[in-house]
PDB file of N, CA and C in Angstrom:
ATOM      1  N   UNK A   1     222.251 127.200 148.638  1.00 74.00           N
ATOM      2  CA  UNK A   1     221.339 127.156 149.768  1.00 74.00           C
ATOM      3  C   UNK A   1     221.929 127.864 150.984  1.00 74.00           C
ATOM      4  N   UNK A   2     223.247 127.818 151.124  1.00 86.00           N
ATOM      5  CA  UNK A   2     223.871 128.464 152.279  1.00 86.00           C
ATOM      6  C   UNK A   2     223.682 129.976 152.231  1.00 86.00           C
ATOM      7  N   UNK A   3     223.770 130.550 151.042  1.00 88.00           N
ATOM      8  CA  UNK A   3     223.605 132.004 150.932  1.00 88.00           C
ATOM      9  C   UNK A   3     222.168 132.408 151.266  1.00 88.00           C
ATOM     10  N   UNK A   4     221.194 131.574 150.920  1.00 89.00           N
ATOM     11  CA  UNK A   4     219.803 131.884 151.249  1.00 89.00           C
ATOM     12  C   UNK A   4     219.547 131.711 152.739  1.00 89.00           C
ATOM     13  N   UNK A   5     220.171 130.716 153.350  1.00 91.00           N
ATOM     14  CA  UNK A   5     220.047 130.535 154.799  1.00 91.00           C
ATOM     15  C   UNK A   5     220.617 131.749 155.528  1.00 91.00           C
ATOM     16  N   UNK A   6     221.739 132.253 155.053  1.00 92.00           N
ATOM     17  CA  UNK A   6     222.339 133.450 155.657  1.00 92.00           C
ATOM     18  C   UNK A   6     221.437 134.663 155.462  1.00 92.00           C
ATOM     19  N   UNK A   7     220.825 134.793 154.290  1.00 91.00           N
ATOM     20  CA  UNK A   7     219.909 135.912 154.043  1.00 91.00           C
ATOM     21  C   UNK A   7     218.696 135.825 154.964  1.00 91.00           C
ATOM     22  N   UNK A   8     218.170 134.619 155.163  1.00 93.00           N
ATOM     23  CA  UNK A   8     217.038 134.444 156.084  1.00 93.00           C
ATOM     24  C   UNK A   8     217.436 134.873 157.500  1.00 93.00           C
ATOM     25  N   UNK A   9     218.619 134.456 157.923  1.00 95.00           N
ATOM     26  CA  UNK A   9     219.097 134.801 159.263  1.00 95.00           C
ATOM     27  C   UNK A   9     219.296 136.317 159.390  1.00 95.00           C
ATOM     28  N   UNK A  10     219.912 136.897 158.388  1.00 96.00           N
ATOM     29  CA  UNK A  10     220.267 138.322 158.438  1.00 96.00           C
ATOM     30  C   UNK A  10     219.044 139.232 158.350  1.00 96.00           C
ATOM     31  N   UNK A  11     218.075 138.881 157.488  1.00 95.00           N
ATOM     32  CA  UNK A  11     216.959 139.789 157.227  1.00 95.00           C
ATOM     33  C   UNK A  11     215.665 139.409 157.934  1.00 95.00           C
ATOM     34  N   UNK A  12     215.645 138.289 158.647  1.00 96.00           N
ATOM     35  CA  UNK A  12     214.520 137.963 159.516  1.00 96.00           C
ATOM     36  C   UNK A  12     213.372 137.208 158.874  1.00 96.00           C
ATOM     37  N   UNK A  13     212.358 136.995 159.708  1.00 95.00           N
ATOM     38  CA  UNK A  13     211.217 136.159 159.338  1.00 95.00           C
ATOM     39  C   UNK A  13     210.399 136.728 158.186  1.00 95.00           C
ATOM     40  N   UNK A  14     210.212 138.038 158.145  1.00 93.00           N
ATOM     41  CA  UNK A  14     209.422 138.629 157.054  1.00 93.00           C
ATOM     42  C   UNK A  14     210.084 138.365 155.703  1.00 93.00           C
ATOM     43  N   UNK A  15     211.395 138.544 155.644  1.00 92.00           N
ATOM     44  CA  UNK A  15     212.129 138.267 154.409  1.00 92.00           C
ATOM     45  C   UNK A  15     212.048 136.787 154.061  1.00 92.00           C
ATOM     46  N   UNK A  16     212.221 135.920 155.063  1.00 92.00           N
ATOM     47  CA  UNK A  16     212.181 134.475 154.832  1.00 92.00           C
ATOM     48  C   UNK A  16     210.834 134.049 154.263  1.00 92.00           C
ATOM     49  N   UNK A  17     209.770 134.652 154.752  1.00 91.00           N
ATOM     50  CA  UNK A  17     208.434 134.327 154.268  1.00 91.00           C
ATOM     51  C   UNK A  17     208.274 134.708 152.793  1.00 91.00           C
ATOM     52  N   UNK A  18     208.762 135.871 152.429  1.00 90.00           N
ATOM     53  CA  UNK A  18     208.690 136.336 151.046  1.00 90.00           C
ATOM     54  C   UNK A  18     209.607 135.512 150.149  1.00 90.00           C
ATOM     55  N   UNK A  19     210.771 135.156 150.661  1.00 90.00           N
ATOM     56  CA  UNK A  19     211.765 134.421 149.885  1.00 90.00           C
ATOM     57  C   UNK A  19     211.215 133.106 149.338  1.00 90.00           C
ATOM     58  N   UNK A  20     210.328 132.463 150.108  1.00 86.00           N
ATOM     59  CA  UNK A  20     209.774 131.179 149.673  1.00 86.00           C
ATOM     60  C   UNK A  20     209.026 131.274 148.350  1.00 86.00           C
ATOM     61  N   UNK A  21     208.489 132.441 148.007  1.00 89.00           N
ATOM     62  CA  UNK A  21     207.765 132.604 146.756  1.00 89.00           C
ATOM     63  C   UNK A  21     208.575 133.253 145.646  1.00 89.00           C
ATOM     64  N   UNK A  22     209.840 133.522 145.904  1.00 92.00           N
ATOM     65  CA  UNK A  22     210.685 134.229 144.940  1.00 92.00           C
ATOM     66  C   UNK A  22     211.490 133.271 144.072  1.00 92.00           C
ATOM     67  N   UNK A  23     211.923 133.772 142.938  1.00 92.00           N
ATOM     68  CA  UNK A  23     212.877 133.053 142.108  1.00 92.00           C
ATOM     69  C   UNK A  23     214.277 133.487 142.492  1.00 92.00           C
ATOM     70  N   UNK A  24     215.211 132.559 142.416  1.00 93.00           N
ATOM     71  CA  UNK A  24     216.600 132.878 142.741  1.00 93.00           C
ATOM     72  C   UNK A  24     217.441 132.619 141.502  1.00 93.00           C
ATOM     73  N   UNK A  25     218.250 133.594 141.139  1.00 94.00           N
ATOM     74  CA  UNK A  25     219.122 133.506 139.975  1.00 94.00           C
ATOM     75  C   UNK A  25     220.556 133.728 140.429  1.00 94.00           C
ATOM     76  N   UNK A  26     221.469 132.988 139.851  1.00 95.00           N
ATOM     77  CA  UNK A  26     222.894 133.172 140.130  1.00 95.00           C
ATOM     78  C   UNK A  26     223.590 133.451 138.807  1.00 95.00           C
ATOM     79  N   UNK A  27     224.246 134.587 138.735  1.00 96.00           N
ATOM     80  CA  UNK A  27     224.957 135.009 137.523  1.00 96.00           C
ATOM     81  C   UNK A  27     224.058 134.998 136.289  1.00 96.00           C
ATOM     82  N   UNK A  28     222.818 135.451 136.465  1.00 95.00           N
ATOM     83  CA  UNK A  28     221.901 135.576 135.346  1.00 95.00           C
ATOM     84  C   UNK A  28     221.218 134.295 134.918  1.00 95.00           C
ATOM     85  N   UNK A  29     221.393 133.225 135.668  1.00 94.00           N
ATOM     86  CA  UNK A  29     220.767 131.940 135.342  1.00 94.00           C
ATOM     87  C   UNK A  29     219.906 131.480 136.514  1.00 94.00           C
ATOM     88  N   UNK A  30     218.751 130.851 136.234  1.00 93.00           N
ATOM     89  CA  UNK A  30     217.928 130.339 137.330  1.00 93.00           C
ATOM     90  C   UNK A  30     218.724 129.340 138.172  1.00 93.00           C
ATOM     91  N   UNK A  31     218.607 129.462 139.476  1.00 91.00           N
ATOM     92  CA  UNK A  31     219.339 128.571 140.389  1.00 91.00           C
ATOM     93  C   UNK A  31     218.361 127.603 141.036  1.00 91.00           C
ATOM     94  N   UNK A  32     218.765 126.357 141.106  1.00 82.00           N
ATOM     95  CA  UNK A  32     217.941 125.322 141.729  1.00 82.00           C
ATOM     96  C   UNK A  32     218.815 124.487 142.652  1.00 82.00           C
ATOM     97  N   UNK A  33     218.242 124.076 143.766  1.00 74.00           N
ATOM     98  CA  UNK A  33     218.955 123.173 144.665  1.00 74.00           C
ATOM     99  C   UNK A  33     220.132 123.814 145.361  1.00 74.00           C
ATOM    100  N   UNK A  34     221.144 123.020 145.587  1.00 80.00           N
ATOM    101  CA  UNK A  34     222.323 123.465 146.335  1.00 80.00           C
ATOM    102  C   UNK A  34     223.452 123.891 145.411  1.00 80.00           C
ATOM    103  N   UNK A  35     223.187 124.849 144.554  1.00 84.00           N
ATOM    104  CA  UNK A  35     224.206 125.382 143.659  1.00 84.00           C
ATOM    105  C   UNK A  35     225.256 126.110 144.487  1.00 84.00           C
ATOM    106  N   UNK A  36     226.533 125.735 144.346  1.00 88.00           N
ATOM    107  CA  UNK A  36     227.559 126.453 145.102  1.00 88.00           C
ATOM    108  C   UNK A  36     227.667 127.906 144.630  1.00 88.00           C
ATOM    109  N   UNK A  37     227.837 128.813 145.577  1.00 91.00           N
ATOM    110  CA  UNK A  37     227.937 130.236 145.272  1.00 91.00           C
ATOM    111  C   UNK A  37     229.258 130.750 145.822  1.00 91.00           C
ATOM    112  N   UNK A  38     230.036 131.378 144.944  1.00 91.00           N
ATOM    113  CA  UNK A  38     231.325 131.929 145.348  1.00 91.00           C
ATOM    114  C   UNK A  38     231.243 133.415 145.630  1.00 91.00           C
ATOM    115  N   UNK A  39     232.322 133.960 146.145  1.00 92.00           N
ATOM    116  CA  UNK A  39     232.374 135.377 146.518  1.00 92.00           C
ATOM    117  C   UNK A  39     232.160 136.299 145.321  1.00 92.00           C
ATOM    118  N   UNK A  40     232.537 135.875 144.127  1.00 96.00           N
ATOM    119  CA  UNK A  40     232.406 136.718 142.936  1.00 96.00           C
ATOM    120  C   UNK A  40     231.066 136.537 142.230  1.00 96.00           C
ATOM    121  N   UNK A  41     230.240 135.589 142.683  1.00 95.00           N
ATOM    122  CA  UNK A  41     228.952 135.332 142.044  1.00 95.00           C
ATOM    123  C   UNK A  41     227.924 136.387 142.447  1.00 95.00           C
ATOM    124  N   UNK A  42     227.003 136.656 141.525  1.00 96.00           N
ATOM    125  CA  UNK A  42     225.911 137.584 141.797  1.00 96.00           C
ATOM    126  C   UNK A  42     224.641 136.778 142.030  1.00 96.00           C
ATOM    127  N   UNK A  43     224.000 136.999 143.166  1.00 94.00           N
ATOM    128  CA  UNK A  43     222.757 136.308 143.506  1.00 94.00           C
ATOM    129  C   UNK A  43     221.631 137.328 143.453  1.00 94.00           C
ATOM    130  N   UNK A  44     220.583 137.005 142.693  1.00 94.00           N
ATOM    131  CA  UNK A  44     219.417 137.884 142.590  1.00 94.00           C
ATOM    132  C   UNK A  44     218.198 137.148 143.113  1.00 94.00           C
ATOM    133  N   UNK A  45     217.430 137.812 143.952  1.00 92.00           N
ATOM    134  CA  UNK A  45     216.178 137.271 144.472  1.00 92.00           C
ATOM    135  C   UNK A  45     215.066 138.080 143.823  1.00 92.00           C
ATOM    136  N   UNK A  46     214.263 137.406 143.000  1.00 92.00           N
ATOM    137  CA  UNK A  46     213.232 138.092 142.223  1.00 92.00           C
ATOM    138  C   UNK A  46     211.848 137.694 142.714  1.00 92.00           C
ATOM    139  N   UNK A  47     211.034 138.664 143.111  1.00 88.00           N
ATOM    140  CA  UNK A  47     209.680 138.352 143.558  1.00 88.00           C
ATOM    141  C   UNK A  47     208.829 137.892 142.383  1.00 88.00           C
ATOM    142  N   UNK A  48     207.766 137.144 142.678  1.00 84.00           N
ATOM    143  CA  UNK A  48     206.884 136.720 141.594  1.00 84.00           C
ATOM    144  C   UNK A  48     206.225 137.934 140.943  1.00 84.00           C
ATOM    145  N   UNK A  49     205.981 137.814 139.664  1.00 82.00           N
ATOM    146  CA  UNK A  49     205.371 138.901 138.906  1.00 82.00           C
ATOM    147  C   UNK A  49     204.117 138.365 138.243  1.00 82.00           C
ATOM    148  N   UNK A  50     203.025 139.095 138.359  1.00 68.00           N
ATOM    149  CA  UNK A  50     201.814 138.683 137.656  1.00 68.00           C
ATOM    150  C   UNK A  50     201.743 139.455 136.356  1.00 68.00           C
ATOM    151  N   UNK A  51     201.187 138.845 135.355  1.00 66.00           N
ATOM    152  CA  UNK A  51     201.165 139.472 134.041  1.00 66.00           C
ATOM    153  C   UNK A  51     199.946 140.329 133.821  1.00 66.00           C
ATOM    154  N   UNK A  52     200.058 141.146 132.817  1.00 62.00           N
ATOM    155  CA  UNK A  52     198.923 141.934 132.373  1.00 62.00           C
ATOM    156  C   UNK A  52     198.684 143.179 133.205  1.00 62.00           C
ATOM    157  N   UNK A  53     197.856 144.009 132.675  1.00 63.00           N
ATOM    158  CA  UNK A  53     197.474 145.229 133.372  1.00 63.00           C
ATOM    159  C   UNK A  53     196.046 145.547 132.993  1.00 63.00           C
ATOM    160  N   UNK A  54     195.409 146.278 133.832  1.00 62.00           N
ATOM    161  CA  UNK A  54     194.059 146.713 133.523  1.00 62.00           C
ATOM    162  C   UNK A  54     194.083 147.722 132.393  1.00 62.00           C
ATOM    163  N   UNK A  55     192.932 148.168 131.989  1.00 62.00           N
ATOM    164  CA  UNK A  55     192.899 149.158 130.922  1.00 62.00           C
ATOM    165  C   UNK A  55     193.501 150.466 131.421  1.00 62.00           C
ATOM    166  N   UNK A  56     194.116 151.165 130.522  1.00 60.00           N
ATOM    167  CA  UNK A  56     194.751 152.434 130.847  1.00 60.00           C
ATOM    168  C   UNK A  56     193.700 153.533 130.824  1.00 60.00           C
ATOM    169  N   UNK A  57     193.612 154.335 131.885  1.00 63.00           N
ATOM    170  CA  UNK A  57     192.621 155.422 131.885  1.00 63.00           C
ATOM    171  C   UNK A  57     192.821 156.341 130.683  1.00 63.00           C
ATOM    172  N   UNK A  58     191.726 156.720 130.062  1.00 62.00           N
ATOM    173  CA  UNK A  58     191.796 157.623 128.925  1.00 62.00           C
ATOM    174  C   UNK A  58     192.010 156.921 127.596  1.00 62.00           C
ATOM    175  N   UNK A  59     192.206 155.630 127.606  1.00 58.00           N
ATOM    176  CA  UNK A  59     192.396 154.889 126.355  1.00 58.00           C
ATOM    177  C   UNK A  59     191.238 153.927 126.169  1.00 58.00           C
ATOM    178  N   UNK A  60     190.858 153.767 124.952  1.00 60.00           N
ATOM    179  CA  UNK A  60     189.782 152.827 124.642  1.00 60.00           C
ATOM    180  C   UNK A  60     190.363 151.623 123.944  1.00 60.00           C
ATOM    181  N   UNK A  61     189.827 150.485 124.254  1.00 58.00           N
ATOM    182  CA  UNK A  61     190.248 149.256 123.582  1.00 58.00           C
ATOM    183  C   UNK A  61     189.636 149.189 122.192  1.00 58.00           C
ATOM    184  N   UNK A  62     190.407 148.724 121.218  1.00 60.00           N
ATOM    185  CA  UNK A  62     189.831 148.553 119.876  1.00 60.00           C
ATOM    186  C   UNK A  62     188.729 147.509 119.906  1.00 60.00           C
ATOM    187  N   UNK A  63     187.715 147.735 119.076  1.00 60.00           N
ATOM    188  CA  UNK A  63     186.607 146.775 119.050  1.00 60.00           C
ATOM    189  C   UNK A  63     186.551 146.031 117.761  1.00 60.00           C
TER     190      UNK A  63
END
């Protein structure tokens, strides 16, 4: 949580607003709560992703 608080402070309100909807991973694993983070740990902030895509132009769906 401390690393996220520092990121909010450093990158401002716009980042903080987006961060609330993001997933946070530490060393390739989902992070929850107050997981301690060390200097050698990798923290990834991943935005939400919606699935699927519309039809591709020029392609027809099988019927």
